[in-house]
């Protein structure tokens, strides 16, 4: 009987060697600036109570209305695979009372997120983000720092062609004033039923409608930036001047609409033009009412999510990904059962001292094992047979030029550390 092959589900992005090394490199470059700024890891579940997202992210959003992976678990509870990270962080902060300690609560996270979007290059149903959240302090300098941390991540990747767009969605007073005029404007448009009900929940969504006739209609719509309250305008001006002081270039995009409903105040997006339609490599902003909506205190927060998959595509487009082939320092070829035991012992003690060591397994003939050593890219090779064990010494072969030297097994670690300049 022949079994059929099973394929990965449609639209998931997975990373296999050697590409996985580039992926790991990108993820670490993106998040290291947050670690250096005192953000601490939060490791959260990938599934949550569905209400967390309908309430937190908002029912007018595509993410909630069309893209959630929602199912009933065995206890009849409605569960959703997390489409984003912020709501889960807030849930955990509230649940564990972290917001009763020192503020701001500063956390970072990294992992898979799930959105049932139409898959295409740079848009996946399971994708990867790293993100940060800073909760509990309302200060434009913090907004600027959060943006600077994201920017540093992209700079770490060597990216040059991206741009930063920022805007402000203002405070409640600014949005209320704008909403009155925006609704008045929208009521003058000919809209289908679905659009009318989306506008009733969040009229700002219409700025994000990709249909050409809607884009044209919305071109004349009142812009929130013109309605900022004095406090919001002052806050936004301060964010901009801090960014300038740090030498971070940005443009103001007053029509930016983020895909999630919780945003208020400073919002931003990083765009990489080489990525075609999926050009958003990261985004974030302030979300002043979110914690309260989720049953917590009325504390503000700000954060970002960076798309690891897209950042890797951007780094590939700009040819900044370093060569990531794994090469070991030493390849041990044991000949015979007794030698295998010795090889295992020697390898584990060499690895403990930082020497990357591989072993040839499977009783291959010497010739085949040498080929494997060659392929592995190892810098040195030793053969461990009966005579080597008896004499307590091996021939250490340097693969770059084939030069060999006789080394006592007991001296192998010192010798290799010297040769590798570890
Ligand atoms: P977001 O803009 O929805 O924000 O996602 C952040 C980034 O994730 C995007 O800029 C993009 O690079 C990547 N991304 C989103 N969807 C996909 C997809 N289907 N395939 C590949 N990459 C994707 C958030 O998720 C917010 N939670 C960010 C945030 C944190 N705001 C405040 N704090």
XYZ file of C-alpha atoms and ligand atoms in Angstrom:
455
model
C 0.000 0.000 0.000
C 1.317 3.437 -0.928
C 0.359 6.393 1.228
C -0.415 9.780 -0.265
C 1.743 12.742 0.674
C 0.274 15.381 2.955
C 0.798 19.034 2.149
C 1.073 22.079 4.388
C -2.210 24.039 4.710
C -2.715 26.740 2.080
C -1.049 30.077 2.706
C 1.186 29.176 5.655
C 4.775 30.379 5.589
C 7.395 27.990 6.896
C 11.160 28.301 7.025
C 13.459 25.361 6.393
C 17.270 25.173 6.335
C 19.180 27.009 5.016
C 16.589 29.831 4.675
C 15.565 29.390 8.318
C 18.956 30.805 9.328
C 18.205 34.030 7.471
C 14.782 34.123 9.115
C 16.327 33.712 12.560
C 18.837 36.444 11.780
C 16.075 38.856 10.690
C 13.997 38.178 13.777
C 16.928 38.775 16.118
C 18.001 41.988 14.340
C 14.450 43.331 14.529
C 13.925 42.684 18.218
C 17.401 43.317 19.673
C 16.853 47.113 19.930
C 13.805 46.489 22.160
C 15.823 44.207 24.438
C 18.515 46.893 24.652
C 15.829 49.406 25.693
C 14.630 47.333 28.656
C 11.645 45.538 27.132
C 11.053 42.084 28.569
C 9.731 38.928 26.963
C 6.069 37.962 27.144
C 5.276 34.479 25.833
C 1.535 34.233 25.214
C -0.954 31.632 23.965
C -1.650 31.540 20.231
C -5.347 31.036 20.902
C -7.607 33.205 23.017
C -11.278 33.769 23.852
C -12.851 35.132 20.630
C -14.336 38.095 22.561
C -10.833 39.422 23.162
C -10.475 40.223 19.459
C -14.071 41.199 18.607
C -13.972 43.678 21.480
C -10.298 44.624 21.360
C -9.576 44.808 17.620
C -13.064 45.923 16.568
C -15.915 44.486 14.526
C -15.594 46.997 11.683
C -12.150 45.635 10.777
C -11.471 43.069 8.049
C -9.336 41.224 10.572
C -12.325 40.519 12.824
C -15.156 40.387 10.282
C -13.468 38.231 7.621
C -10.101 36.875 8.634
C -10.264 35.192 12.016
C -9.642 31.493 12.514
C -12.451 30.874 14.965
C -13.636 27.495 16.221
C -15.440 25.911 19.099
C -13.204 23.956 21.458
C -14.197 20.698 23.097
C -15.855 22.553 25.946
C -18.056 24.557 23.562
C -16.070 27.794 24.029
C -15.440 30.099 21.078
C -11.697 30.238 20.485
C -9.720 32.273 17.943
C -6.143 31.881 16.726
C -4.523 35.245 17.489
C -4.597 37.573 14.465
C -2.381 40.119 16.243
C -0.507 40.544 19.510
C -1.642 43.690 21.278
C -5.003 42.486 22.596
C -3.395 39.366 24.099
C -0.727 41.437 25.837
C -3.393 43.670 27.354
C -5.409 40.663 28.486
C -2.352 39.183 30.182
C -1.318 42.486 31.782
C -4.810 42.989 33.234
C -5.138 39.374 34.347
C -1.776 39.325 36.125
C -2.036 42.871 37.542
C 1.230 43.921 35.913
C -0.337 47.367 35.487
C -0.400 47.735 39.295
C 3.412 47.682 39.356
C 5.956 49.997 37.833
C 4.890 51.872 34.711
C 5.313 51.748 31.840
C 4.988 47.994 31.540
C 7.444 47.301 28.701
C 7.204 43.938 26.948
C 8.244 42.327 23.675
C 6.903 39.254 21.923
C 7.606 37.165 18.883
C 5.643 34.441 17.174
C 3.037 33.250 14.711
C -0.139 35.128 13.930
C -3.099 33.985 11.849
C -5.312 35.795 9.370
C -7.412 34.054 6.729
C -6.378 36.420 3.959
C -6.015 35.581 0.279
C -2.433 34.294 0.132
C 0.071 36.009 -2.147
C 3.723 37.044 -2.020
C 4.263 38.647 1.404
C 0.745 37.869 2.626
C 0.240 34.625 4.479
C -2.369 32.959 6.637
C 0.230 32.115 9.225
C 2.890 34.793 9.439
C 5.447 36.027 11.964
C 5.706 39.235 13.921
C 7.940 40.654 16.570
C 6.364 43.412 18.588
C 6.578 45.591 21.665
C 4.044 47.282 23.917
C 4.689 50.071 26.453
C 1.697 50.461 28.743
C 0.685 53.054 31.296
C 2.552 56.262 30.430
C 1.295 58.953 28.102
C 4.345 60.870 26.927
C 5.247 61.902 23.362
C 8.896 61.037 24.098
C 7.792 57.425 24.644
C 5.980 57.488 21.280
C 9.190 58.702 19.637
C 11.236 56.023 21.406
C 8.888 53.250 20.274
C 9.154 54.442 16.666
C 12.934 54.733 17.003
C 13.192 51.132 18.253
C 11.320 49.847 15.191
C 13.436 52.025 12.932
C 16.638 50.706 14.506
C 15.454 47.145 13.833
C 15.109 47.851 10.130
C 18.452 49.666 10.092
C 20.023 46.609 11.756
C 18.952 44.641 8.689
C 20.864 47.093 6.515
C 17.644 48.320 4.866
C 17.764 51.723 3.200
C 14.772 51.924 0.860
C 11.972 51.944 3.403
C 10.066 54.979 4.588
C 8.270 55.880 7.783
C 4.802 57.412 7.666
C 3.183 58.903 10.751
C -0.056 60.582 11.646
C -2.157 61.326 14.705
C -5.666 60.044 15.304
C -5.985 62.541 18.143
C -7.758 62.227 21.478
C -11.463 61.495 22.028
C -12.349 65.178 21.656
C -10.543 65.460 18.291
C -12.150 62.305 16.943
C -15.640 63.322 18.104
C -15.375 66.689 16.318
C -14.058 65.035 13.159
C -16.662 62.292 13.276
C -19.557 64.756 13.107
C -18.253 66.305 9.882
C -17.112 62.984 8.429
C -20.531 61.390 8.954
C -22.167 64.441 7.392
C -19.835 64.057 4.403
C -20.455 60.301 4.144
C -24.234 60.747 4.253
C -23.902 62.654 0.976
C -22.313 59.640 -0.774
C -24.078 56.802 -2.581
C -23.007 53.743 -0.615
C -23.934 50.067 -0.562
C -25.394 48.576 2.592
C -22.213 46.841 3.802
C -20.244 50.072 3.526
C -22.935 52.014 5.379
C -22.839 49.594 8.290
C -19.012 49.623 8.343
C -19.097 53.422 8.442
C -21.594 53.351 11.305
C -19.092 51.433 13.470
C -15.981 53.319 12.350
C -16.285 55.921 9.580
C -12.473 56.189 9.318
C -12.542 52.713 7.688
C -13.823 54.272 4.468
C -10.424 55.932 3.932
C -9.035 52.406 3.663
C -11.552 51.226 1.031
C -9.424 50.127 -1.935
C -12.164 50.505 -4.593
C -11.216 53.334 -7.014
C -14.665 54.959 -6.850
C -14.436 55.031 -3.033
C -10.911 56.423 -3.092
C -12.097 59.159 -5.400
C -15.132 59.929 -3.240
C -13.046 60.015 -0.042
C -10.415 62.321 -1.567
C -12.580 65.280 -0.536
C -13.497 63.949 2.914
C -12.529 65.962 6.017
C -9.177 64.875 7.467
C -8.740 64.116 11.163
C -5.448 66.015 11.391
C -7.422 69.238 10.781
C -9.542 68.532 13.855
C -6.843 67.847 16.447
C -7.574 69.397 19.822
C -4.871 71.804 21.072
C -3.541 69.085 23.406
C -3.387 66.474 20.621
C -1.788 68.897 18.179
C 0.856 69.791 20.748
C 1.504 66.136 21.454
C 1.885 65.306 17.762
C 4.237 68.252 17.253
C 6.376 67.005 20.134
C 6.609 63.491 18.642
C 7.758 64.996 15.354
C 10.387 67.187 16.951
C 11.797 64.240 18.940
C 12.016 62.168 15.757
C 13.839 65.009 14.013
C 16.199 65.320 16.941
C 17.056 61.628 16.587
C 17.580 62.015 12.842
C 14.698 59.719 11.940
C 13.162 60.703 8.611
C 9.371 60.528 8.258
C 6.500 61.822 6.194
C 3.036 62.666 7.471
C 0.273 60.613 5.903
C -3.025 62.124 7.118
C -5.004 59.405 5.306
C -3.340 56.462 6.973
C -5.876 53.979 8.296
C -4.538 51.141 10.352
C -6.358 47.824 10.002
C -7.261 47.615 13.709
C -9.788 49.798 15.511
C -8.011 50.463 18.802
C -5.687 53.220 17.599
C -5.681 56.757 18.988
C -3.054 59.511 18.905
C 0.278 58.747 17.252
C 0.097 56.013 14.605
C 2.757 54.938 12.148
C 3.695 52.555 9.389
C 6.937 51.458 7.780
C 6.623 50.926 4.040
C 9.065 49.126 1.757
C 8.363 50.009 -1.901
C 10.178 46.944 -3.313
C 7.538 44.583 -1.939
C 4.661 45.416 -4.296
C 1.150 45.301 -2.879
C 2.220 43.980 0.548
C 4.573 46.858 1.274
C 3.797 47.338 4.984
C 6.789 45.902 6.866
C 5.653 47.135 10.266
C 3.221 49.410 12.007
C 1.817 50.503 15.297
C 0.586 53.327 17.414
C -1.109 54.457 20.580
C -4.280 52.790 21.847
C -5.612 54.828 24.706
C -8.954 53.118 25.348
C -8.000 49.498 24.771
C -7.200 48.446 28.310
C -10.429 49.895 29.644
C -12.456 48.222 26.869
C -10.962 44.920 27.981
C -12.054 45.438 31.577
C -8.848 46.955 32.946
C -7.847 50.393 34.189
C -8.028 53.427 31.935
C -4.336 53.323 31.023
C -2.855 54.289 27.680
C -0.386 52.249 25.686
C 1.706 52.290 22.542
C 3.478 49.608 20.541
C 4.289 48.109 17.182
C 4.256 44.860 15.254
C 6.929 44.207 12.629
C 6.357 41.617 9.906
C 9.303 39.222 10.028
C 8.372 37.530 6.736
C 8.163 40.845 4.910
C 11.313 42.211 6.557
C 13.142 39.136 5.232
C 11.725 39.786 1.738
C 12.890 43.404 2.013
C 16.378 42.313 3.113
C 16.514 39.900 0.177
C 15.363 42.673 -2.196
C 18.138 44.938 -0.908
C 20.702 42.073 -0.823
C 21.585 42.638 2.812
C 21.149 39.068 4.086
C 24.518 37.654 5.140
C 25.459 34.174 3.972
C 23.953 31.860 6.557
C 25.284 28.375 5.744
C 25.976 26.456 8.930
C 29.583 25.302 9.021
C 30.998 23.343 11.883
C 34.514 23.718 13.224
C 35.283 20.036 13.510
C 33.940 16.906 11.873
C 34.724 13.623 13.650
C 34.734 10.370 11.683
C 34.644 7.393 14.072
C 35.612 3.992 12.713
C 34.110 1.145 14.757
C 31.796 0.910 17.744
C 34.344 1.752 20.419
C 35.366 4.876 18.516
C 31.750 6.004 18.309
C 31.503 6.172 22.090
C 34.730 8.181 22.199
C 33.534 10.466 19.395
C 30.329 11.227 21.332
C 32.302 12.041 24.488
C 34.880 14.189 22.712
C 32.198 16.041 20.717
C 30.126 16.915 23.742
C 33.067 18.309 25.672
C 34.305 20.302 22.651
C 30.809 21.742 22.096
C 30.673 22.783 25.741
C 33.730 24.931 25.072
C 32.099 26.561 22.057
C 33.615 24.426 19.285
C 30.897 23.485 16.792
C 31.353 19.771 16.293
C 29.614 17.216 14.079
C 29.986 13.437 13.944
C 29.704 11.097 10.947
C 27.014 8.552 11.822
C 25.974 5.300 10.222
C 29.089 3.144 9.719
C 29.951 4.667 6.366
C 33.205 3.740 4.687
C 35.980 6.292 5.223
C 35.633 7.672 1.683
C 31.916 8.391 2.036
C 32.438 9.916 5.490
C 35.184 12.209 4.126
C 32.757 13.353 1.438
C 30.171 14.148 4.091
C 32.814 16.098 6.018
C 33.645 18.042 2.882
C 29.984 18.813 2.203
C 29.399 19.949 5.781
C 31.875 22.773 5.211
C 33.704 21.825 8.433
C 37.029 23.574 8.926
C 38.841 20.589 10.479
C 38.399 16.818 10.331
C 39.704 13.969 12.463
C 39.402 10.229 11.917
C 39.019 8.242 15.115
C 39.935 4.582 14.586
C 41.426 1.811 16.724
C 45.030 2.977 16.303
C 44.157 6.591 17.189
C 42.450 5.413 20.365
C 45.423 3.210 21.242
C 47.940 6.049 20.690
C 45.728 8.758 22.217
C 46.442 11.008 19.256
C 44.781 11.982 15.975
C 45.669 13.618 12.662
C 43.949 17.000 12.593
C 43.259 17.867 8.970
C 42.696 21.454 7.913
C 40.148 21.271 5.101
C 41.096 24.517 3.369
C 44.496 23.192 2.263
C 44.601 19.550 3.380
C 47.514 20.168 5.797
C 47.533 17.705 8.703
C 49.171 17.795 12.111
C 49.385 15.186 14.821
C 47.521 16.211 18.006
C 47.052 14.399 21.333
C 43.358 13.785 21.978
C 43.771 15.369 25.397
C 45.146 18.506 23.670
C 42.477 18.661 20.974
C 40.418 21.371 22.633
C 43.393 23.686 23.247
C 44.748 23.071 19.787
C 41.405 23.782 18.081
C 40.752 26.867 20.169
C 44.124 28.208 19.150
C 43.596 27.301 15.475
C 40.112 28.767 15.382
C 41.184 31.783 17.433
C 38.161 31.352 19.708
P -0.569 45.192 11.728
O -0.241 46.407 10.925
O -1.881 44.547 11.479
O -0.415 45.612 13.246
O 0.563 44.109 11.512
C 1.925 44.423 11.706
C 2.762 43.873 10.570
O 2.554 42.462 10.421
C 2.407 44.423 9.184
O 3.044 45.667 8.978
C 2.950 43.345 8.274
O 4.341 43.540 8.057
C 2.750 42.077 9.081
N 1.571 41.341 8.581
C 0.266 41.576 8.870
N -0.521 40.678 8.232
C 0.302 39.867 7.520
C 0.090 38.736 6.658
N -1.115 38.252 6.397
N 1.183 38.131 6.099
C 2.427 38.607 6.355
N 2.677 39.664 7.170
C 1.636 40.291 7.737
C -0.644 44.782 14.303
O -0.779 43.589 14.212
C -0.623 45.497 15.648
N -0.876 44.510 16.713
C 0.689 46.211 15.858
C 0.695 46.986 17.118
C 1.278 46.640 18.289
N 0.095 48.153 17.336
C 0.295 48.526 18.593
N 0.997 47.603 19.177
